[in-house]
CSV table of C-alpha atoms in Angstrom, one decimal:
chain,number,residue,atom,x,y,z
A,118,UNK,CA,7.4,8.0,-5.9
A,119,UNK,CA,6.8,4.3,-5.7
A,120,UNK,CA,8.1,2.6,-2.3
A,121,UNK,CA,9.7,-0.9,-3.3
A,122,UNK,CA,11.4,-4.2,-1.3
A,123,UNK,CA,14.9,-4.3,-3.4
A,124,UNK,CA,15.0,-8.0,-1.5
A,125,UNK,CA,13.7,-10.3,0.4
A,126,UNK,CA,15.7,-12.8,2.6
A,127,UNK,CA,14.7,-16.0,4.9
A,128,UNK,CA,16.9,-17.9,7.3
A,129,UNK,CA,16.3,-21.2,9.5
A,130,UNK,CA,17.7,-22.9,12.2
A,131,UNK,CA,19.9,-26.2,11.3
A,132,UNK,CA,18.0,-28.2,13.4
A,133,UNK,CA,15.0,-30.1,11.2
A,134,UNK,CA,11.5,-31.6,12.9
A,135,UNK,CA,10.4,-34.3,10.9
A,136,UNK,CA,6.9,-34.1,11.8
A,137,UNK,CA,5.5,-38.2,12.1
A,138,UNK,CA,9.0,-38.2,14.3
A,139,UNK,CA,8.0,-34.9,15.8
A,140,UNK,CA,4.3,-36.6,16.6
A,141,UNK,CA,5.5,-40.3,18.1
A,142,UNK,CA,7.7,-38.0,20.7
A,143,UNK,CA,4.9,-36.0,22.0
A,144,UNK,CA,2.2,-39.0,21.3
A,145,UNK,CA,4.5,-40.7,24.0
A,146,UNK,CA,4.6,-38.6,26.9
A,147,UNK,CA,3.8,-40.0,29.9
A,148,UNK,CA,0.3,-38.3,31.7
A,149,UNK,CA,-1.7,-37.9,28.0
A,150,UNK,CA,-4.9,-39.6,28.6
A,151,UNK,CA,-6.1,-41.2,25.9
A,152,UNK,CA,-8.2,-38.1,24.4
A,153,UNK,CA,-4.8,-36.6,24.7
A,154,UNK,CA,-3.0,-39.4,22.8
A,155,UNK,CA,-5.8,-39.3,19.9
A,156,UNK,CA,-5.6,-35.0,19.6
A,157,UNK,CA,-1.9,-35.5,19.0
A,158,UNK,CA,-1.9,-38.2,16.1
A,159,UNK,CA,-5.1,-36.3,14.6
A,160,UNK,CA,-3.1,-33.2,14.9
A,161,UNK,CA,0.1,-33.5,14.1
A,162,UNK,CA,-1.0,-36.0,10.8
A,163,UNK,CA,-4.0,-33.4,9.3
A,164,UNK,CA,-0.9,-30.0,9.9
A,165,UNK,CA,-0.2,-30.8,6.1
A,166,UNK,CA,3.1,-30.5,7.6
A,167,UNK,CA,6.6,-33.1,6.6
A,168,UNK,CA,9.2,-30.8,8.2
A,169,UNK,CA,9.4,-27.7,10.7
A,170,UNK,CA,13.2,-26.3,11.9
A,171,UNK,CA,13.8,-25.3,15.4
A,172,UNK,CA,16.5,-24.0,17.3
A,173,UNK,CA,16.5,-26.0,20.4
A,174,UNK,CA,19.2,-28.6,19.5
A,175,UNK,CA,18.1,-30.5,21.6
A,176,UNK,CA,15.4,-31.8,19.6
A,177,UNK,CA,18.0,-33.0,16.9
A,178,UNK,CA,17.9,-37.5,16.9
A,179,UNK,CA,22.0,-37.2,17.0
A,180,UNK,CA,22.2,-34.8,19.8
A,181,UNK,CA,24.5,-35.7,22.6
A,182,UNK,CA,24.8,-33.2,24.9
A,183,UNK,CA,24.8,-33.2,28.6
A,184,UNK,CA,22.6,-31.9,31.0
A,185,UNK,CA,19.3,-31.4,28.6
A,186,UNK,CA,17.1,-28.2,29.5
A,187,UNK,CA,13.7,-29.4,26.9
A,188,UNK,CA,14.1,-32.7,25.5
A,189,UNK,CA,16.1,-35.4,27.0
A,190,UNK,CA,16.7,-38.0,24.0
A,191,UNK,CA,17.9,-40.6,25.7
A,192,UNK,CA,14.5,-41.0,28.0
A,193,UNK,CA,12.3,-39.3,25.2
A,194,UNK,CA,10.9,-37.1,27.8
A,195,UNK,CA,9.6,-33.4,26.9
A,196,UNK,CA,11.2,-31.4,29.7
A,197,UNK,CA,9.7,-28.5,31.0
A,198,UNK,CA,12.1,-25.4,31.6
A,199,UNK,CA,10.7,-22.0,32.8
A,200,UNK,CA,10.1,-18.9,31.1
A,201,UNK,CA,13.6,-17.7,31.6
A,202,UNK,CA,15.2,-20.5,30.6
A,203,UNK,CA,12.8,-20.4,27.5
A,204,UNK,CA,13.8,-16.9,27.2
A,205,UNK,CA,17.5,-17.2,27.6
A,206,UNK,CA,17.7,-19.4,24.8
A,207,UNK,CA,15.4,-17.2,22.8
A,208,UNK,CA,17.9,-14.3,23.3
A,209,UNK,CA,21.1,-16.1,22.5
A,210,UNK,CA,19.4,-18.0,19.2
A,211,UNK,CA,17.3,-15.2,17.7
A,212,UNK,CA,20.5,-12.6,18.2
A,213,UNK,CA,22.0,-14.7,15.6
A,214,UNK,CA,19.1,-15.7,13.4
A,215,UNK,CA,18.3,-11.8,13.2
A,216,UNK,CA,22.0,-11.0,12.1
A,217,UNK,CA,22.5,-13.8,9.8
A,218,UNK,CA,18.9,-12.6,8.0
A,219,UNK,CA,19.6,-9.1,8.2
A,220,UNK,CA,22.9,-9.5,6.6
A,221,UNK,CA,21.6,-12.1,3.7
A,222,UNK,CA,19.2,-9.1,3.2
A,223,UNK,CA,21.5,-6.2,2.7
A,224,UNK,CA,24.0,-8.6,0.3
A,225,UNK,CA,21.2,-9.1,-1.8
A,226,UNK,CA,20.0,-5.3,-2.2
A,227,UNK,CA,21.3,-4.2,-5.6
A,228,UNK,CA,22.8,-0.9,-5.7
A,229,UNK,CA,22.9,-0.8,-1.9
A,230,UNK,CA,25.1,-1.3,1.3
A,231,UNK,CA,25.0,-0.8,5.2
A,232,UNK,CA,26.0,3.0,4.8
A,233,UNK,CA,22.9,3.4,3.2
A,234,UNK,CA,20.4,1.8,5.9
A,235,UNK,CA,18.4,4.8,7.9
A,236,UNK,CA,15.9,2.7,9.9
A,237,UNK,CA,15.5,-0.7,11.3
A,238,UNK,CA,12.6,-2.6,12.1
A,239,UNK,CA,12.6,-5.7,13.9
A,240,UNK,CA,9.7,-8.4,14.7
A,241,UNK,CA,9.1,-11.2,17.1
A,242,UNK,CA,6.5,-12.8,19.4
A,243,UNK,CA,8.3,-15.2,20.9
A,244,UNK,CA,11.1,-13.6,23.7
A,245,UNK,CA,12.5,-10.9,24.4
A,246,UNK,CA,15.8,-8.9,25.9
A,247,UNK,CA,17.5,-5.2,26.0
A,248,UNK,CA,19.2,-3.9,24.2
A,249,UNK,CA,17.2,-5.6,21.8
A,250,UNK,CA,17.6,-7.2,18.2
A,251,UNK,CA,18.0,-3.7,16.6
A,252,UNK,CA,20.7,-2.8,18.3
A,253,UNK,CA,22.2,-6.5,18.2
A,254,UNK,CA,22.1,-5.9,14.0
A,255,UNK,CA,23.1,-2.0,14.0
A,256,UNK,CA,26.4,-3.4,15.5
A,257,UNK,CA,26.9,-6.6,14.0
A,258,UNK,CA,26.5,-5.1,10.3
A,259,UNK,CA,28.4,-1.9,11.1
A,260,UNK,CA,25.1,0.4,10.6
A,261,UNK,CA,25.7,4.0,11.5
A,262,UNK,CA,24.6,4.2,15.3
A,263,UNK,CA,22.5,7.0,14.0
A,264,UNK,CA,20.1,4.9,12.5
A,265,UNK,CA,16.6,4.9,13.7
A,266,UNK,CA,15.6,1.7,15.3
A,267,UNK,CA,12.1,0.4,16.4
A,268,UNK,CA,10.9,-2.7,17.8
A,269,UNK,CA,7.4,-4.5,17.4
A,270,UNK,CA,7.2,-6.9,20.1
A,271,UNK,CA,4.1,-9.6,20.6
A,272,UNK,CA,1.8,-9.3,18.0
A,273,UNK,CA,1.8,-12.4,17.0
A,274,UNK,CA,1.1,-13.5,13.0
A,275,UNK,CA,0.1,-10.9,11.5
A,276,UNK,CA,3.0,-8.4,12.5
A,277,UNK,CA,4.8,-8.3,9.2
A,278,UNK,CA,2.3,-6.3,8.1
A,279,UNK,CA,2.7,-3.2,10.4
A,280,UNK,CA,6.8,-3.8,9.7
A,281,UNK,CA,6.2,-3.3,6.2
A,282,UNK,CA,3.5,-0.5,6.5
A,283,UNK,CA,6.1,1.6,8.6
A,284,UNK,CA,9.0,1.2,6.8
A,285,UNK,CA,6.3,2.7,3.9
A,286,UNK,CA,5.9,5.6,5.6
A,287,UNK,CA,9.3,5.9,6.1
A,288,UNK,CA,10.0,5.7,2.5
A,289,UNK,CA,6.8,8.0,1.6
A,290,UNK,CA,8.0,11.0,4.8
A,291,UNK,CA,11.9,10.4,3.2
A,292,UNK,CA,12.7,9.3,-0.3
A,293,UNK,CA,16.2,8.8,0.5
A,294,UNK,CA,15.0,6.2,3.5
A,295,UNK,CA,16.1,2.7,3.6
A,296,UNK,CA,14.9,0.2,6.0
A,297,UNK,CA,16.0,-2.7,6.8
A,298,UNK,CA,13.2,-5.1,8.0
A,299,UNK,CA,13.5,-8.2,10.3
A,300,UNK,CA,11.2,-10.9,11.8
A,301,UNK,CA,12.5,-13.8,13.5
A,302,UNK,CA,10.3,-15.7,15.5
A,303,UNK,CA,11.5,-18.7,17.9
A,304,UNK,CA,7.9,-20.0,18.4
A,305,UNK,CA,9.1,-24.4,19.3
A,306,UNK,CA,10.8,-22.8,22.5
A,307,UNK,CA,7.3,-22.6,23.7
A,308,UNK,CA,5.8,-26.0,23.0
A,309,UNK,CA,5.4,-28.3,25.7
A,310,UNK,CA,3.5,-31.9,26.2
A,311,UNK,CA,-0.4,-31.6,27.6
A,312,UNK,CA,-3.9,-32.6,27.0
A,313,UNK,CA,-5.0,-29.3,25.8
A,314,UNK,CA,-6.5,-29.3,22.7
A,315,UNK,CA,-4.9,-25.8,22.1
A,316,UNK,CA,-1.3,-26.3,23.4
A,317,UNK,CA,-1.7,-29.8,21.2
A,318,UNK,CA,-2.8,-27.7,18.4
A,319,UNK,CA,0.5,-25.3,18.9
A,320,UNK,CA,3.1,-27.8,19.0
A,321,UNK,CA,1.7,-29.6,16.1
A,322,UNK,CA,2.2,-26.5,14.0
A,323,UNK,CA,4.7,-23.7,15.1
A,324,UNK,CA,8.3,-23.6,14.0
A,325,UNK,CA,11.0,-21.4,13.8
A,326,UNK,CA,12.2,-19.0,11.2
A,327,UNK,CA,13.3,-15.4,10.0
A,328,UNK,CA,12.9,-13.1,7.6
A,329,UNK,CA,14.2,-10.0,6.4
A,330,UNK,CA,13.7,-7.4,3.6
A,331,UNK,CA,15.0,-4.1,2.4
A,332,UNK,CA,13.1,-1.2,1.7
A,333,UNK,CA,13.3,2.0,0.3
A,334,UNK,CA,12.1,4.6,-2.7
A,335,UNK,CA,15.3,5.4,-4.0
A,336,UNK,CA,15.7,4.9,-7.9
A,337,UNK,CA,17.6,1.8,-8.0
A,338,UNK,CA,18.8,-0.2,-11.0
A,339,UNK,CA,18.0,-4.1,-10.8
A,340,UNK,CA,18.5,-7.3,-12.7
A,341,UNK,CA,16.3,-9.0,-10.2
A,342,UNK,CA,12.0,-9.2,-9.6
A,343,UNK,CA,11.3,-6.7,-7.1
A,344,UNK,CA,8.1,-5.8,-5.3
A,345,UNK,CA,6.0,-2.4,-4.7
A,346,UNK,CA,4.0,-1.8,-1.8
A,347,UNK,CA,0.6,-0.5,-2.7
A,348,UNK,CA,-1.7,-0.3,0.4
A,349,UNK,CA,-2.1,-1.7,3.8
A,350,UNK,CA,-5.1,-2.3,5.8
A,351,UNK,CA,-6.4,-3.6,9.4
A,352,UNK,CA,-9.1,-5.2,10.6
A,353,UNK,CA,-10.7,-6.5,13.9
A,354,UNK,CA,-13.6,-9.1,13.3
A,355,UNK,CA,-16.4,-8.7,15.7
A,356,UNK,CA,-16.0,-12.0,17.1
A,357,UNK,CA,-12.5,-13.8,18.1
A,358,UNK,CA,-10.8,-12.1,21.0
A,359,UNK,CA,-10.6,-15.2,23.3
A,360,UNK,CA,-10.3,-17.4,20.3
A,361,UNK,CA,-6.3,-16.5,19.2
A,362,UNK,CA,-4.4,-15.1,21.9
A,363,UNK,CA,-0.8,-15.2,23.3
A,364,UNK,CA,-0.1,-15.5,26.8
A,365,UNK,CA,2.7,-15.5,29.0
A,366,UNK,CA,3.1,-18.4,31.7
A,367,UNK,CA,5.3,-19.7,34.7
A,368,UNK,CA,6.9,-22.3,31.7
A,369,UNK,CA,6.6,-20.4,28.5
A,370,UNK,CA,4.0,-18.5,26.5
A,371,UNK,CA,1.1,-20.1,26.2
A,372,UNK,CA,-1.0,-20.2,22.5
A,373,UNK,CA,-5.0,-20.5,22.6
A,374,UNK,CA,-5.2,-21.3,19.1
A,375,UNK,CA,-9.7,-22.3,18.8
A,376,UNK,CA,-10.7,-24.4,16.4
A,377,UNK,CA,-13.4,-21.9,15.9
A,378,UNK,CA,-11.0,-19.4,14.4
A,379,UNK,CA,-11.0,-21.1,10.6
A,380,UNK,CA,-15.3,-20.9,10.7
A,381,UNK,CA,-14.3,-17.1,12.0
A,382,UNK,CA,-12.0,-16.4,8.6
A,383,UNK,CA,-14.7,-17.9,7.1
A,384,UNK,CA,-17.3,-15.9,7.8
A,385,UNK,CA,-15.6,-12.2,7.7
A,386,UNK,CA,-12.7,-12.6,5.2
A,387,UNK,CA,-14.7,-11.0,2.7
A,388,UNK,CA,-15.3,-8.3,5.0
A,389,UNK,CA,-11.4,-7.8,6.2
A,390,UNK,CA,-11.1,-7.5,2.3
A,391,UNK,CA,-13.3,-4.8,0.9
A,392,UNK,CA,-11.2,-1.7,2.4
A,393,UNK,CA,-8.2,-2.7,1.0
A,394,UNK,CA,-9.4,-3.4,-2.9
A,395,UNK,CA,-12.1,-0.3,-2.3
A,396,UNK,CA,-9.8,1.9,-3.8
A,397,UNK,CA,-7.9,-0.4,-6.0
A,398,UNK,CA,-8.3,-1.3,-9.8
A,399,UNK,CA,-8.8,-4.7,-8.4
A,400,UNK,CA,-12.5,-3.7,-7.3
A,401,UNK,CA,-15.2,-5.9,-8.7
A,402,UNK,CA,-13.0,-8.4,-10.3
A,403,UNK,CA,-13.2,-12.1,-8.9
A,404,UNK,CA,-11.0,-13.0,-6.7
A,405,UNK,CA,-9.5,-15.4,-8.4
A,406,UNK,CA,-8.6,-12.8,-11.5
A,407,UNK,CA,-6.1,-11.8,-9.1
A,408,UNK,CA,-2.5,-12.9,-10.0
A,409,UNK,CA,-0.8,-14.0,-6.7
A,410,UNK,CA,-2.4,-14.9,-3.1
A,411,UNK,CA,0.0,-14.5,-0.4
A,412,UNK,CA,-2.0,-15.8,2.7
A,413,UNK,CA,-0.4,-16.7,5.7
A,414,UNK,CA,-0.3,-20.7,6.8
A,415,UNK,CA,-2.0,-20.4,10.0
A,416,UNK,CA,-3.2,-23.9,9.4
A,417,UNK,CA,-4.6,-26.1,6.8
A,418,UNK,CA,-7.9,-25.7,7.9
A,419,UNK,CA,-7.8,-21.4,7.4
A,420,UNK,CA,-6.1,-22.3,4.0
A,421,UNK,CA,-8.8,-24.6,2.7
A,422,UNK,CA,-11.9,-21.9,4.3
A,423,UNK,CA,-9.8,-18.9,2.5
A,424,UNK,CA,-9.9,-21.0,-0.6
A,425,UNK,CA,-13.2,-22.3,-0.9
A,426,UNK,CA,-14.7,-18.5,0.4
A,427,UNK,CA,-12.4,-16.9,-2.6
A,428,UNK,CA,-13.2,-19.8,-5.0
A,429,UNK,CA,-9.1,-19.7,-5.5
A,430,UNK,CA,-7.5,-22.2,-7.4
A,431,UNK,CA,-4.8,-24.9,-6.4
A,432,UNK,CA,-2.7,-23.1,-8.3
A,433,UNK,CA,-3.3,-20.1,-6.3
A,434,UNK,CA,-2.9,-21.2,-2.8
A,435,UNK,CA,1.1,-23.1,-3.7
A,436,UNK,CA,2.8,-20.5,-2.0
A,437,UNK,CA,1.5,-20.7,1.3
A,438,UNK,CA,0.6,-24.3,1.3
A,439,UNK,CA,4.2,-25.2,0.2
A,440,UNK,CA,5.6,-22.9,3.1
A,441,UNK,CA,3.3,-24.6,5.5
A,442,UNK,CA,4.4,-28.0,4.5
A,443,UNK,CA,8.4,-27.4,4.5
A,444,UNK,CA,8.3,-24.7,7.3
A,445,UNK,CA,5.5,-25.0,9.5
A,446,UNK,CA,3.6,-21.6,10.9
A,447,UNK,CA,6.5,-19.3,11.8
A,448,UNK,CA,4.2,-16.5,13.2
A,449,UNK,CA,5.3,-13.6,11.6
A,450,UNK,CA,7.9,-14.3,9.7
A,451,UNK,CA,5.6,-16.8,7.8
A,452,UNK,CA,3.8,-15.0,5.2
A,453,UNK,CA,7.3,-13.0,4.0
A,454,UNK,CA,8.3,-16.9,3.4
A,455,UNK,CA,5.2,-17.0,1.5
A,456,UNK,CA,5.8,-14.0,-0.9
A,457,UNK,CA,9.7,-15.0,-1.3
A,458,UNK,CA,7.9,-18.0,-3.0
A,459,UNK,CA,5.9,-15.9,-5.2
A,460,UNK,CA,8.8,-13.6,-5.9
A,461,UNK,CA,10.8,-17.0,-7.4
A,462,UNK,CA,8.3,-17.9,-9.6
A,463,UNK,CA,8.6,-17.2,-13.1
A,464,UNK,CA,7.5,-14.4,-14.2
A,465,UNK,CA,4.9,-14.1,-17.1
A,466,UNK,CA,3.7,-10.0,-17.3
A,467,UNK,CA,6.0,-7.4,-16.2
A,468,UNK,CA,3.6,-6.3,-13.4
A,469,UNK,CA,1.8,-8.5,-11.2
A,470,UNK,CA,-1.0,-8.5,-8.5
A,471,UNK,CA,0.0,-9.8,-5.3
A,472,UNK,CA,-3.1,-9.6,-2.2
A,473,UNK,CA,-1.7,-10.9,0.8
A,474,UNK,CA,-2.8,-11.3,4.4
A,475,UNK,CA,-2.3,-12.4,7.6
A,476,UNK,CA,-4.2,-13.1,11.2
A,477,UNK,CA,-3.3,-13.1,14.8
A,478,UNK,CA,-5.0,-12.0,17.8
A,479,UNK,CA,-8.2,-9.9,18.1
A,480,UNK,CA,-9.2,-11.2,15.7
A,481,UNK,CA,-7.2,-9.1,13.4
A,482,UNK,CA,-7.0,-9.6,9.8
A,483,UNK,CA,-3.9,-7.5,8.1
A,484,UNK,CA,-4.1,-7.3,4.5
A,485,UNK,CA,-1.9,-5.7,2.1
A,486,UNK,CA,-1.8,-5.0,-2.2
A,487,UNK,CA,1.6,-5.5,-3.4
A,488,UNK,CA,2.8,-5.5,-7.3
A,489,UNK,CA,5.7,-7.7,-8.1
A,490,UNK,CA,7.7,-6.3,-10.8
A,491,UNK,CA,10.1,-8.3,-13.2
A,492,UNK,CA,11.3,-8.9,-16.6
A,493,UNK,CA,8.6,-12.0,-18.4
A,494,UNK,CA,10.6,-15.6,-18.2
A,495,UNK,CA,11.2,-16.4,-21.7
A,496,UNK,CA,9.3,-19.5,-22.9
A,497,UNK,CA,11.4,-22.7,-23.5
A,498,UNK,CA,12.4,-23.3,-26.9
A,499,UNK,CA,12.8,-26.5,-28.9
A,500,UNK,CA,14.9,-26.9,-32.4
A,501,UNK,CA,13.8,-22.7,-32.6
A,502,UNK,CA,10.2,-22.9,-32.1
A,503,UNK,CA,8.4,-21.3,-29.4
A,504,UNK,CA,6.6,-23.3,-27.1
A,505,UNK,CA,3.7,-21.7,-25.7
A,506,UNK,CA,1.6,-24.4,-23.8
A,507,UNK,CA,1.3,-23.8,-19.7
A,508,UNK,CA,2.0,-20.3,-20.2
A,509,UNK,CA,-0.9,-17.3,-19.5
């Protein structure tokens, strides 16, 4: 019995951050010292970021609204609302991203509709209210109220990991289980303008975004690439507990983000790794042997030291630095951007290797063996002839 994702599904908020825009607004906020003013330009240029989405529409350059709550356009002025007012937009915003996501989701599972969905498991970091998202997308989609419903609330990156992991076990304890999987994660309702190197740090790399994906171990036919999860494993570097963390404040959460945590990845990725290839055909072989690397985007800087520690290629890292660079970091929902990209590229054996992972705070490192299964992309022809060049 193999447990599979039949689909995969992302969703954004209209609104888009262009990020040398996004960069001049905070870089102009009055009470940044000059230290301040420097962090921000040398932040928000070396993201490897052009464009992030949020949903406070109040960041849009055309927004005319009256009475702005956290960016007033017309002085250029950050605002600074409180926690509930953070919250309040979180809950009326991510309600919708969750259903919108949910629903691409279910549409795009062949062979399968909302009578069929037995659990749902929801994600997010960034707010919270009761009854929560699950319920919010049991009624919205016209799930059976019977359906099991669980909730992982503030773990931060790495939490589409454990989402995934259950809704294996799930699948593995019921064959006839399907479970609908959803992260949405609201992270730009949190930034704010200060000389922290950290909060700096956070608002020149978190966005907004969602994710969703449906699972189950049924025998489904597909025309589509699917994926099978293989194994899952966790863990905790010895060092790194005050270096990523997640806080909640009097205006917002609050992100400690240390520029020590790339030189952390650094030193113990190969270590986070070992247990989950141990057991795996994957043993021994070079890293770089291995097909697809879903990693998630924390920053340029953990890309380029999980790189250069792996010896990966260019090639190899595209995924995540191409979700980085459109998207931003969307916490969780990130690294499921990140294998949607895989999963669209053409595919050239009918199984391949996918090692992912993600890291949030702890330092934990969640890791996971997926196989992405397809039909091989026919070469292009020209006047009858194979062509074969660029293709493994």
């Amino acid at each position: 019995m193999t447990v599979t994702v039949r689909s995969l599904e992302t969703a954004v908020p209209p609104t888009i951050l262009i990020q040398p825009v996004a960069r001049d607004v905070f870089a102009a906020q009055p009470g940044l010292t000059r230290l301040g003013q420097r962090l921000v330009r040398t932040c928000f240029d070396g993201a490897a970021i052009d464009t992030r989405h949020t949903a406070v529409a109040e960041m849009s350059l055309d927004f005319a609204g009256p009475d702005p709550t956290f960016y007033d356009g017309a002085s250029g002025l950050l605002l600074n609302p409180t926690t509930k007012e953070r919250n309040d937009l979180f809950a009326s915003e991510a309600s919708a991203l969750f259903i919108e996501c949910a629903a691409k989701a279910l549409a795009a599972a062949e062979g399968l509709t909302a009578e069929d969905i037995t659990h749902v498991v929801t994600v997010s970091c960034t707010g919270f209210f009761n009854p929560g998202p699950d319920y919010k997308i049991v009624r919205a989609l016209g799930l059976a109220p019977s359906v099991q419903r669980y909730h992982l609330g503030f773990m931060g990156c790495y939490a589409a990991f454990p989402a995934l992991r259950a809704a294996k076990a799930f699948c593995d304890a019921d064959p006839q289980a399907v479970v609908l999987v959803v992260s949405v994660e609201l992270c730009s309702l949190h930034v704010r303008t200060s000389n922290n190197p950290d909060t700096i740090m956070g608002s020149s790399l978190f966005a907004d975004g969602a994710a969703a994906a449906v699972v189950t171990a049924r025998e489904l036919e597909t025309t589509g690439t699917f994926l099978e999860l293989d194994h899952f494993e966790t863990v905790l570097t010895p060092v790194g507990e005050d270096s990523m963390a997640w806080n909640i404040g009097d205006h917002g959460f609050e992100m400690v983000l240390d520029s020590y945590v790339p030189k952390i990845i650094d030193e113990h990725i190969v270590g986070a790794l070992e247990p989950l290839l141990a057991s795996s055909p994957l043993q021994g072989l070079p890293y770089s042997d291995i097909k697809h690397w879903a990693i998630h985007p924390g920053g340029r800087s953990i890309l380029d030291k999980v790189q250069s520690k792996l010896a990966l290629s260019e090639e190899q890292l595209v995924p995540a630095r191409e979700t980085l660079r459109n998207f931003g970091n969307m916490s969780s929902a990130t690294v499921m951007f990140v294998l949607k990209h895989i999963l669209e590229l053409p595919q050239q054996s009918a199984r391949e290797d996918i090692c992912a992972m993600a890291f949030g705070p702890g330092l934990t490192v969640e890791s996971a063996l997926f196989t992405k299964v397809g039909s091989p992309s026919s070469p292009p022809t020209e006047t009858g002839e194979l062509v074969t060049a660029g293709h493994a």
